[in-house]
Short mmCIF file of C-alpha atoms in Angstrom, two decimals:
data_model
loop_
_atom_site.label_atom_id
_atom_site.label_comp_id
_atom_site.label_asym_id
_atom_site.label_seq_id
_atom_site.Cartn_x
_atom_site.Cartn_y
_atom_site.Cartn_z
CA MET A 820 -86.38 -17.13 48.88
CA THR A 821 -85.52 -18.80 45.80
CA LEU A 822 -87.32 -21.43 44.01
CA ASP A 823 -85.64 -24.27 45.21
CA THR A 824 -86.82 -23.05 48.59
CA LEU A 825 -90.26 -23.55 47.58
CA THR A 826 -89.69 -27.08 47.03
CA GLY A 827 -91.94 -28.63 50.45
CA LYS A 828 -93.67 -26.21 50.68
CA ARG A 829 -97.60 -25.18 50.98
CA VAL A 830 -97.30 -22.47 47.97
CA ALA A 831 -100.39 -20.50 46.89
CA LEU A 832 -100.80 -17.62 43.89
CA VAL A 833 -102.58 -14.92 45.09
CA GLY A 834 -104.07 -13.59 41.70
CA PHE A 835 -103.58 -15.37 38.85
CA GLY A 836 -102.94 -13.30 35.92
CA VAL A 837 -100.01 -12.87 33.27
CA GLU A 838 -96.98 -13.10 36.18
CA ASN A 839 -98.09 -15.28 38.22
CA ARG A 840 -99.15 -17.92 35.04
CA ALA A 841 -95.94 -17.84 34.29
CA LEU A 842 -94.70 -18.18 37.57
CA GLY A 843 -97.19 -21.45 37.73
CA GLN A 844 -95.38 -23.09 34.56
CA LEU A 845 -91.75 -22.76 35.68
CA LEU A 846 -93.29 -24.19 39.07
CA ARG A 847 -95.14 -26.60 36.95
CA ALA A 848 -91.47 -27.20 35.32
CA HIS A 849 -89.91 -28.18 38.71
CA GLY A 850 -92.02 -30.20 39.66
CA ILE A 851 -93.30 -27.39 43.09
CA PRO A 852 -96.84 -27.96 43.68
CA PHE A 853 -99.14 -24.87 43.98
CA ALA A 854 -102.84 -23.56 44.58
CA VAL A 855 -104.55 -20.85 43.13
CA CYS A 856 -106.90 -17.62 44.74
CA ASP A 857 -108.06 -15.94 42.56
CA ALA A 858 -111.41 -13.35 42.46
CA ARG A 859 -112.29 -14.72 38.88
CA PRO A 860 -114.32 -17.99 38.71
CA ALA A 861 -112.24 -20.38 37.12
CA ASP A 862 -114.51 -22.41 34.65
CA SER A 863 -113.45 -26.00 33.48
CA GLY A 864 -111.39 -24.84 30.31
CA LEU A 865 -108.63 -23.22 32.70
CA LYS A 866 -108.91 -26.03 35.29
CA SER A 867 -108.19 -28.89 32.87
CA SER A 868 -105.22 -26.60 31.15
CA TRP A 869 -104.11 -26.42 34.98
CA PRO A 870 -104.24 -30.06 36.48
CA SER A 871 -101.72 -29.74 38.85
CA VAL A 872 -102.64 -27.05 40.43
CA VAL A 873 -103.54 -28.36 44.12
CA ALA A 874 -106.72 -26.57 45.14
CA TRP A 875 -108.67 -23.31 43.56
CA HIS A 876 -109.87 -20.82 45.53
CA THR A 877 -112.35 -18.51 43.59
CA GLY A 878 -114.48 -16.21 43.70
CA PRO A 879 -115.75 -13.28 46.74
CA SER A 880 -113.93 -15.56 48.94
CA TYR A 881 -110.60 -16.31 46.92
CA LEU A 882 -108.88 -14.66 50.02
CA ASP A 883 -110.25 -16.70 52.91
CA GLU A 884 -107.95 -19.64 53.38
CA LEU A 885 -104.29 -17.77 53.07
CA THR A 886 -102.96 -19.03 56.46
CA SER A 887 -103.25 -22.21 54.78
CA TYR A 888 -100.24 -22.34 53.34
CA ASP A 889 -96.66 -21.52 54.19
CA VAL A 890 -95.81 -19.14 51.13
CA LEU A 891 -98.38 -16.93 49.10
CA VAL A 892 -96.92 -15.06 46.36
CA ARG A 893 -98.86 -11.95 44.99
CA THR A 894 -99.84 -10.41 41.89
CA PRO A 895 -98.59 -7.00 41.57
CA GLY A 896 -102.34 -6.30 41.19
CA ILE A 897 -102.81 -7.24 44.98
CA SER A 898 -101.69 -4.48 47.24
CA PRO A 899 -99.14 -6.16 50.00
CA LEU A 900 -100.04 -3.75 51.93
CA HIS A 901 -104.17 -5.68 51.70
CA PRO A 902 -105.47 -6.43 54.98
CA CYS A 903 -105.92 -10.32 53.76
CA LEU A 904 -102.26 -10.73 53.12
CA GLN A 905 -101.08 -8.48 55.93
CA GLN A 906 -103.11 -10.39 58.69
CA ALA A 907 -101.48 -14.26 57.01
CA ALA A 908 -97.85 -12.37 57.40
CA ALA A 909 -98.71 -11.85 60.78
CA ARG A 910 -99.68 -15.29 61.36
CA GLY A 911 -96.11 -16.18 59.78
CA VAL A 912 -97.40 -16.65 56.53
CA ARG A 913 -94.12 -15.34 53.52
CA VAL A 914 -95.83 -13.34 51.33
CA THR A 915 -93.57 -12.73 48.14
CA THR A 916 -94.03 -11.90 44.70
CA GLN A 917 -92.56 -13.38 41.08
CA MET A 918 -90.06 -10.58 40.88
CA GLN A 919 -88.58 -11.20 44.28
CA LEU A 920 -88.28 -14.74 43.37
CA PHE A 921 -86.74 -13.25 40.33
CA PHE A 922 -83.72 -11.50 41.80
CA ALA A 923 -82.94 -14.32 44.86
CA THR A 924 -82.49 -16.98 41.63
CA CYS A 925 -81.01 -14.18 38.35
CA PRO A 926 -77.63 -15.42 38.15
CA CYS A 927 -77.08 -12.38 35.82
CA PRO A 928 -76.45 -8.62 36.64
CA VAL A 929 -79.67 -6.58 36.56
CA ILE A 930 -80.71 -3.27 34.79
CA GLY A 931 -83.93 -2.05 36.13
CA VAL A 932 -85.70 0.85 34.79
CA THR A 933 -88.45 3.21 36.52
CA GLY A 934 -90.56 6.48 36.22
CA THR A 935 -93.89 7.34 35.69
CA LYS A 936 -93.52 7.75 32.59
CA GLY A 937 -91.34 6.70 29.28
CA LYS A 938 -90.28 3.15 30.55
CA GLY A 939 -91.19 0.97 28.28
CA THR A 940 -89.67 3.23 25.14
CA THR A 941 -86.34 3.50 27.38
CA THR A 942 -86.57 -0.23 28.35
CA MET A 943 -86.21 -0.49 24.56
CA LEU A 944 -84.08 1.68 23.47
CA LEU A 945 -81.60 0.57 25.88
CA ALA A 946 -81.85 -2.75 24.83
CA ALA A 947 -81.43 -2.24 21.70
CA LEU A 948 -78.45 -0.20 21.74
CA LEU A 949 -76.95 -2.80 24.41
CA GLU A 950 -77.57 -5.75 21.49
CA ALA A 951 -76.08 -3.59 18.85
CA GLY A 952 -72.48 -2.17 21.04
CA GLN A 953 -71.75 -5.44 22.82
CA SER A 954 -72.04 -8.95 22.67
CA ARG A 955 -73.34 -10.22 26.13
CA ARG A 956 -76.98 -11.84 25.53
CA ILE A 957 -80.12 -9.18 26.67
CA HIS A 958 -83.04 -10.42 28.09
CA VAL A 959 -86.03 -7.51 28.14
CA GLY A 960 -88.84 -8.20 30.67
CA GLY A 961 -90.67 -6.71 33.98
CA ASN A 962 -93.46 -4.67 33.25
CA MET A 963 -93.93 -4.81 29.61
CA GLY A 964 -93.17 -8.19 27.89
CA GLU A 965 -92.43 -11.26 29.32
CA PRO A 966 -92.42 -11.25 33.42
CA PRO A 967 -88.79 -11.94 34.46
CA ILE A 968 -89.88 -15.40 36.07
CA ALA A 969 -90.39 -16.70 32.82
CA LEU A 970 -87.01 -16.17 31.70
CA LEU A 971 -84.88 -17.62 34.46
CA ASP A 972 -84.40 -20.75 32.46
CA CYS A 973 -82.94 -19.28 29.64
CA ILE A 974 -80.24 -16.52 31.77
CA HIS A 975 -76.63 -17.23 32.32
CA SER A 976 -74.64 -15.32 34.36
CA THR A 977 -72.80 -14.15 31.40
CA ASP A 978 -76.00 -12.10 30.14
CA ILE A 979 -77.37 -8.70 30.97
CA ALA A 980 -81.93 -9.05 32.51
CA LEU A 981 -83.24 -5.57 31.35
CA LEU A 982 -86.28 -5.09 33.61
CA GLU A 983 -89.06 -2.17 33.04
CA MET A 984 -90.30 -1.61 36.75
CA SER A 985 -93.44 -0.91 37.78
CA SER A 986 -94.51 0.63 41.38
CA PHE A 987 -96.29 -2.01 41.88
CA GLN A 988 -93.41 -4.52 41.36
CA LEU A 989 -91.10 -2.42 43.26
CA GLN A 990 -93.11 -1.53 46.81
CA ASP A 991 -92.32 -4.64 48.82
CA LEU A 992 -89.37 -5.72 46.92
CA PRO A 993 -86.24 -6.42 49.20
CA TYR A 994 -83.48 -6.51 46.46
CA SER A 995 -82.28 -3.61 43.96
CA PRO A 996 -80.76 -3.78 40.40
CA GLN A 997 -77.01 -3.30 39.98
CA THR A 998 -78.11 -1.09 37.58
CA ALA A 999 -81.00 1.85 38.43
CA LEU A 1000 -82.22 4.10 35.39
CA VAL A 1001 -84.58 6.32 37.14
CA LEU A 1002 -86.49 8.82 34.71
CA SER A 1003 -89.16 11.51 35.93
CA VAL A 1004 -91.28 10.69 38.33
CA THR A 1005 -94.10 12.61 38.97
CA GLN A 1006 -97.79 11.24 40.62
CA ASP A 1007 -99.73 7.70 39.62
CA HIS A 1008 -102.15 4.91 40.36
CA LEU A 1009 -103.19 6.55 42.92
CA ASP A 1010 -106.07 4.48 42.65
CA TYR A 1011 -103.63 1.70 44.51
CA HIS A 1012 -101.13 4.07 46.51
CA ALA A 1013 -102.89 6.01 49.44
CA THR A 1014 -100.62 9.28 48.55
CA ARG A 1015 -98.04 10.09 46.29
CA GLU A 1016 -95.49 9.62 49.14
CA GLU A 1017 -96.74 5.94 48.94
CA TYR A 1018 -95.95 5.78 45.44
CA VAL A 1019 -92.88 7.51 45.72
CA ALA A 1020 -91.40 5.32 48.42
CA ALA A 1021 -92.15 2.39 46.14
CA LYS A 1022 -90.38 3.78 43.44
CA ARG A 1023 -87.08 4.33 45.73
CA ASN A 1024 -86.44 0.46 46.30
CA ILE A 1025 -84.93 0.22 42.97
CA VAL A 1026 -81.88 2.07 44.44
CA ALA A 1027 -82.96 1.02 48.54
CA HIS A 1028 -80.99 -1.90 48.14
CA GLN A 1029 -77.97 -1.12 46.19
CA HIS A 1030 -74.29 -1.51 47.20
CA PRO A 1031 -71.15 0.93 46.36
CA GLU A 1032 -69.95 -1.02 43.47
CA ASP A 1033 -73.12 -0.35 41.52
CA LEU A 1034 -74.55 2.62 39.99
CA LEU A 1035 -77.70 4.64 39.99
CA ILE A 1036 -78.54 6.76 36.54
CA SER A 1037 -81.20 10.02 37.26
CA ASN A 1038 -83.38 12.29 35.43
CA ALA A 1039 -81.11 15.52 36.61
CA ASP A 1040 -84.50 17.24 35.65
CA CYS A 1041 -86.56 15.61 38.03
CA PRO A 1042 -86.15 17.04 41.61
CA THR A 1043 -87.93 13.58 42.98
CA ALA A 1044 -85.28 11.29 41.34
CA GLN A 1045 -82.94 13.01 41.90
CA THR A 1046 -83.40 12.57 45.74
CA PHE A 1047 -83.49 8.84 45.24
CA LYS A 1048 -79.44 9.13 45.35
CA ASP A 1049 -80.19 10.24 49.01
CA TYR A 1050 -81.39 6.63 49.46
CA SER A 1051 -78.60 4.45 47.65
CA PRO A 1052 -74.81 4.26 48.50
CA ALA A 1053 -74.05 3.38 44.66
CA GLN A 1054 -72.26 5.46 42.15
CA HIS A 1055 -74.01 8.27 41.13
CA TRP A 1056 -74.21 9.36 37.21
CA SER A 1057 -77.52 11.65 35.66
CA PHE A 1058 -78.93 12.77 32.29
CA SER A 1059 -80.56 16.02 31.27
CA THR A 1060 -82.26 17.64 28.15
CA LYS A 1061 -81.08 21.31 29.74
CA SER A 1062 -77.47 21.00 30.99
CA ALA A 1063 -74.39 19.23 31.03
CA VAL A 1064 -73.90 16.23 33.86
CA GLU A 1065 -70.54 15.40 35.07
CA ALA A 1066 -70.91 11.31 34.41
CA GLY A 1067 -73.84 10.08 32.17
CA ALA A 1068 -75.67 11.54 28.92
CA TRP A 1069 -77.34 15.17 28.30
CA SER A 1070 -78.83 17.40 25.60
CA THR A 1071 -77.48 20.84 24.61
CA ASP A 1072 -76.59 22.80 21.56
CA GLN A 1073 -78.80 20.77 19.67
CA ARG A 1074 -76.37 17.92 20.05
CA ILE A 1075 -76.42 15.08 22.30
CA TRP A 1076 -73.15 14.04 24.28
CA MET A 1077 -72.13 11.92 26.95
CA ARG A 1078 -69.21 11.33 29.42
CA LEU A 1079 -67.37 9.11 31.43
CA PRO A 1080 -66.53 9.64 35.25
CA ASP A 1081 -63.11 12.17 34.85
CA ALA A 1082 -63.18 12.55 31.58
CA PRO A 1083 -64.15 15.39 28.76
CA PRO A 1084 -67.41 15.12 26.92
CA ILE A 1085 -67.67 13.62 23.42
CA GLU A 1086 -70.34 14.36 21.45
CA ILE A 1087 -72.83 10.93 20.29
CA CYS A 1088 -74.83 12.94 17.41
CA ASP A 1089 -77.38 15.52 16.63
CA ARG A 1090 -80.43 15.35 18.11
CA ALA A 1091 -82.06 16.15 14.28
CA HIS A 1092 -81.11 12.81 13.70
CA LEU A 1093 -83.29 11.01 16.65
CA SER A 1094 -86.19 9.55 14.57
CA LEU A 1095 -88.59 9.90 17.76
CA PRO A 1096 -90.66 13.11 17.91
CA GLY A 1097 -90.73 14.84 21.10
CA THR A 1098 -89.14 16.24 24.09
CA HIS A 1099 -90.15 13.81 26.28
CA ASN A 1100 -88.46 10.57 23.69
CA LEU A 1101 -84.54 13.07 24.46
CA GLU A 1102 -85.13 12.51 27.43
CA ASN A 1103 -85.14 9.00 26.80
CA ALA A 1104 -82.70 9.00 24.45
CA CYS A 1105 -80.60 10.29 27.19
CA ALA A 1106 -81.37 7.86 29.73
CA ALA A 1107 -80.72 5.15 27.41
CA ALA A 1108 -77.39 6.74 26.27
CA ALA A 1109 -76.65 6.95 29.78
CA ALA A 1110 -76.48 3.37 30.47
CA ALA A 1111 -75.17 2.16 27.72
CA ALA A 1112 -72.17 4.48 28.12
CA ALA A 1113 -71.97 2.61 31.46
CA PHE A 1114 -71.68 -0.93 29.81
CA GLY A 1115 -69.31 0.29 27.34
CA VAL A 1116 -71.21 0.83 24.14
CA LYS A 1117 -69.24 3.41 22.38
CA PRO A 1118 -71.01 6.57 20.96
CA ALA A 1119 -70.77 5.31 16.90
CA SER A 1120 -73.01 2.95 18.24
CA ILE A 1121 -75.51 4.89 20.24
CA ALA A 1122 -75.51 7.71 17.50
CA GLU A 1123 -76.69 4.80 14.77
CA THR A 1124 -78.83 3.08 17.08
CA LEU A 1125 -80.94 6.50 18.02
CA SER A 1126 -80.93 7.34 14.73
CA GLY A 1127 -83.21 3.84 13.58
CA PHE A 1128 -85.05 3.26 16.49
CA ARG A 1129 -88.82 3.60 15.21
CA GLY A 1130 -90.47 3.57 18.89
CA LEU A 1131 -93.40 0.96 20.17
CA PRO A 1132 -96.65 -0.04 19.18
CA HIS A 1133 -99.11 2.37 20.82
CA ARG A 1134 -96.82 5.16 22.02
CA LEU A 1135 -97.09 8.01 20.13
CA GLN A 1136 -96.76 5.92 17.10
CA HIS A 1137 -97.74 7.22 13.76
CA VAL A 1138 -100.20 4.40 12.09
CA GLY A 1139 -100.74 6.51 8.72
CA GLN A 1140 -102.16 9.57 6.73
CA GLN A 1141 -105.54 9.73 5.18
CA ALA A 1142 -106.64 12.96 3.57
CA GLY A 1143 -103.76 14.79 4.48
CA ILE A 1144 -104.82 14.37 8.16
CA ASP A 1145 -102.18 12.14 10.39
CA TYR A 1146 -103.29 9.90 12.84
CA TYR A 1147 -101.34 8.73 15.92
CA ASN A 1148 -101.65 5.85 18.41
CA ASP A 1149 -100.69 6.29 21.90
CA SER A 1150 -102.71 4.47 23.95
CA LEU A 1151 -99.79 3.09 26.23
CA ALA A 1152 -99.99 6.94 27.56
CA THR A 1153 -101.81 5.88 30.81
CA THR A 1154 -101.01 9.45 32.65
CA PRO A 1155 -101.92 12.74 32.58
CA ASP A 1156 -98.28 13.69 32.08
CA ALA A 1157 -97.83 11.40 29.33
CA ALA A 1158 -100.29 12.22 27.42
CA ILE A 1159 -98.99 16.11 27.73
CA ALA A 1160 -96.14 14.67 26.13
CA ALA A 1161 -97.30 13.30 23.08
CA VAL A 1162 -99.61 16.76 22.96
CA ARG A 1163 -96.60 18.86 23.19
CA ALA A 1164 -94.41 16.39 20.65
CA LEU A 1165 -96.61 17.38 17.71
CA GLU A 1166 -96.26 20.60 15.92
CA GLN A 1167 -99.34 20.55 13.99
CA PRO A 1168 -102.89 21.08 14.84
CA ILE A 1169 -104.99 18.08 17.31
CA VAL A 1170 -107.83 16.73 17.35
CA LEU A 1171 -107.33 14.57 20.48
CA ILE A 1172 -109.20 11.43 21.66
CA ALA A 1173 -108.61 11.15 25.59
CA GLY A 1174 -110.79 9.88 28.73
CA GLY A 1175 -110.75 6.07 29.85
CA ALA A 1176 -110.61 3.92 33.25
CA SER A 1177 -109.89 5.85 36.69
CA LYS A 1178 -106.32 5.97 38.17
CA LYS A 1179 -107.94 9.13 40.43
CA ALA A 1180 -105.83 11.51 38.46
CA ASP A 1181 -105.78 15.52 38.69
CA PHE A 1182 -106.32 16.54 34.97
CA ALA A 1183 -106.05 20.47 35.65
CA HIS A 1184 -102.27 20.78 34.10
CA LEU A 1185 -103.48 18.48 30.89
CA ALA A 1186 -106.41 20.83 30.59
CA GLN A 1187 -104.20 23.91 30.72
CA VAL A 1188 -101.95 22.31 28.53
CA ILE A 1189 -104.50 21.29 25.99
CA THR A 1190 -105.28 25.18 26.34
CA ARG A 1191 -102.08 26.69 25.79
CA THR A 1192 -101.25 24.49 22.78
CA SER A 1193 -102.78 23.31 19.42
CA VAL A 1194 -105.42 21.19 20.29
CA HIS A 1195 -108.82 22.62 18.75
CA GLY A 1196 -111.25 19.57 19.76
CA VAL A 1197 -111.33 17.00 22.46
CA LEU A 1198 -113.43 13.90 22.30
CA LEU A 1199 -113.90 12.70 25.55
CA LEU A 1200 -114.48 8.48 26.63
CA GLY A 1201 -115.26 6.35 29.32
CA GLU A 1202 -115.71 7.02 32.99
CA GLU A 1203 -112.87 9.60 33.11
CA GLY A 1204 -114.64 11.70 30.00
CA PRO A 1205 -116.61 13.89 32.09
CA ARG A 1206 -113.85 14.52 34.25
CA ILE A 1207 -111.29 15.31 31.91
CA GLY A 1208 -114.23 17.86 30.07
CA GLU A 1209 -114.76 19.26 33.78
CA ALA A 1210 -110.77 20.21 33.81
CA LEU A 1211 -111.48 21.96 29.83
CA ARG A 1212 -114.11 23.58 31.20
CA ASP A 1213 -112.39 24.91 34.17
CA SER A 1214 -108.95 26.05 31.99
CA ASN A 1215 -111.64 28.02 29.60
CA TYR A 1216 -110.41 25.69 27.09
CA ALA A 1217 -112.43 27.50 24.01
CA GLY A 1218 -111.91 24.32 21.74
CA ARG A 1219 -114.90 22.03 21.28
CA ARG A 1220 -115.33 19.09 23.05
CA HIS A 1221 -117.80 15.74 23.13
CA LEU A 1222 -118.37 12.95 25.13
CA CYS A 1223 -118.47 9.82 23.13
CA ALA A 1224 -119.43 6.69 24.10
CA SER A 1225 -117.35 4.30 21.81
CA MET A 1226 -114.15 4.56 20.43
CA GLU A 1227 -115.93 4.40 16.78
CA GLU A 1228 -117.73 7.39 17.87
CA ALA A 1229 -114.77 9.27 18.78
CA VAL A 1230 -112.87 8.67 15.70
CA ALA A 1231 -116.21 9.48 13.51
CA LYS A 1232 -116.00 13.04 15.48
CA ALA A 1233 -112.57 13.43 15.36
CA VAL A 1234 -112.39 12.92 11.00
CA GLU A 1235 -115.53 15.64 10.88
CA TRP A 1236 -113.55 17.84 13.33
CA ALA A 1237 -110.23 17.14 11.23
CA ARG A 1238 -108.51 19.64 8.54
CA ALA A 1239 -105.92 18.56 5.79
CA GLY A 1240 -102.76 18.89 8.06
CA ASP A 1241 -104.05 17.91 11.33
CA ALA A 1242 -103.23 15.16 13.74
CA ILE A 1243 -105.82 12.60 15.32
CA LEU A 1244 -104.45 11.61 18.29
CA LEU A 1245 -105.14 9.03 20.99
CA SER A 1246 -103.73 9.32 24.26
CA PRO A 1247 -106.16 9.01 26.89
CA ALA A 1248 -104.31 9.82 29.97
CA CYS A 1249 -105.99 6.92 31.92
CA ALA A 1250 -105.99 3.29 32.00
CA SER A 1251 -107.70 0.88 29.46
CA PHE A 1252 -109.90 -1.23 31.92
CA ASP A 1253 -113.63 0.37 31.47
CA MET A 1254 -114.34 -0.61 27.51
CA PHE A 1255 -111.01 -3.00 27.20
CA SER A 1256 -109.07 -5.42 28.15
CA ASP A 1257 -105.53 -3.49 28.15
CA TYR A 1258 -104.21 -0.25 26.16
CA ARG A 1259 -103.33 -2.80 23.47
CA GLU A 1260 -106.96 -3.47 22.93
CA ARG A 1261 -107.34 0.02 23.35
CA GLY A 1262 -105.07 0.99 20.77
CA GLU A 1263 -106.43 -1.66 18.43
CA CYS A 1264 -109.72 -0.19 18.61
CA PHE A 1265 -108.42 2.87 17.24
CA LYS A 1266 -106.43 1.80 14.03
CA ARG A 1267 -109.30 -0.06 12.69
CA ALA A 1268 -111.59 2.64 13.57
CA CYS A 1269 -109.42 5.01 11.59
CA GLY A 1270 -109.18 1.59 8.95
CA LEU A 1271 -105.82 1.78 9.53
CA ALA A 1272 -105.52 -1.62 11.12
CA GLU A 1273 -102.73 -4.05 9.31
CA SER A 1274 -104.42 -6.79 7.49
#
């Protein structure tokens, strides 16, 4: 189903957040009327800014009229397995997403990046590599940045679309990108997916509809990521931080290497030239280098870009130093695995701020890593703070821990505990929605509490 096929149909956008608002703007520009179904009440200001909306279904009964429409475009935050959507589909209503509309309409090749952690950093690093190493225009969107549908009117067939893709966006996607980059796949979003198996199956849609001329690049060090090749007929490359691969990129002997199929290995650079700390960022660099090499980017260009890339805001971002204490904003770390990577990336003693909204994660491994590393204090926030505290108790953590009511209290206590040479690290291992609108607001609140927000 493309945008053109929506003409003359009764269309409703189910959920009216960032992605469906971007779609609404595109539909409005193309003269396609639509209704809105959203759990939040629509105030007069919202309605006046969207005069072309033909009907508003809001509040607790927002899903009651779904069968009145021919096409429903669900937001990623509403599962395709929701009973109301399933009932509508059973009665002949077409249920789609803006990601499906994007793939059906996009005129250029698509690179998709997925995994449990590292998607954002890898996507932006790959964008920098492609922009520096070849002349095609790069459009970046997906789970971060611009919703893909917002890019459509400015994309040409000679361009490249680069998308970070979440399990929410992939779950019912009947298309796969021509190049799929699969990072480590562990466990996440069990507040949304019924089981880990459902989560992994959703991720696999990034390769399930590929063709033999397409390309899959997967993490050779992750057994789950490696199984994705069993579901795709595409060519297969790999990346690794442990051993050489037949085609792709890897790091051994303190160097980063690349190899094209049936060719000898080529050294890219010394891994010490990377500006991003931590083994997880070495993984991200190898993943991005492999994909860049597939698009013809030369080793010298890859090396130069890797050495100059400073990372993403809110992702292990060094925001300053005061009284000999380093402050790191890792608010984008919304899973235990991401927080583990941050803790392991820093070599100095750490006072950690963690906790937030529930994603039904298991914190046992995080607690074990905290217990074995240089974290000598943990400040706990939000609805998951007590559960992380229980996991620390069960792992016999000997450091100090304290449950805090606010970010300001957590930072004040961290400053009290930290010594010169330490790091105060916000790496929540949880979502932000119990106390903040998103991870960005949480990170900015941390920086303000530290006295390090930009003026």
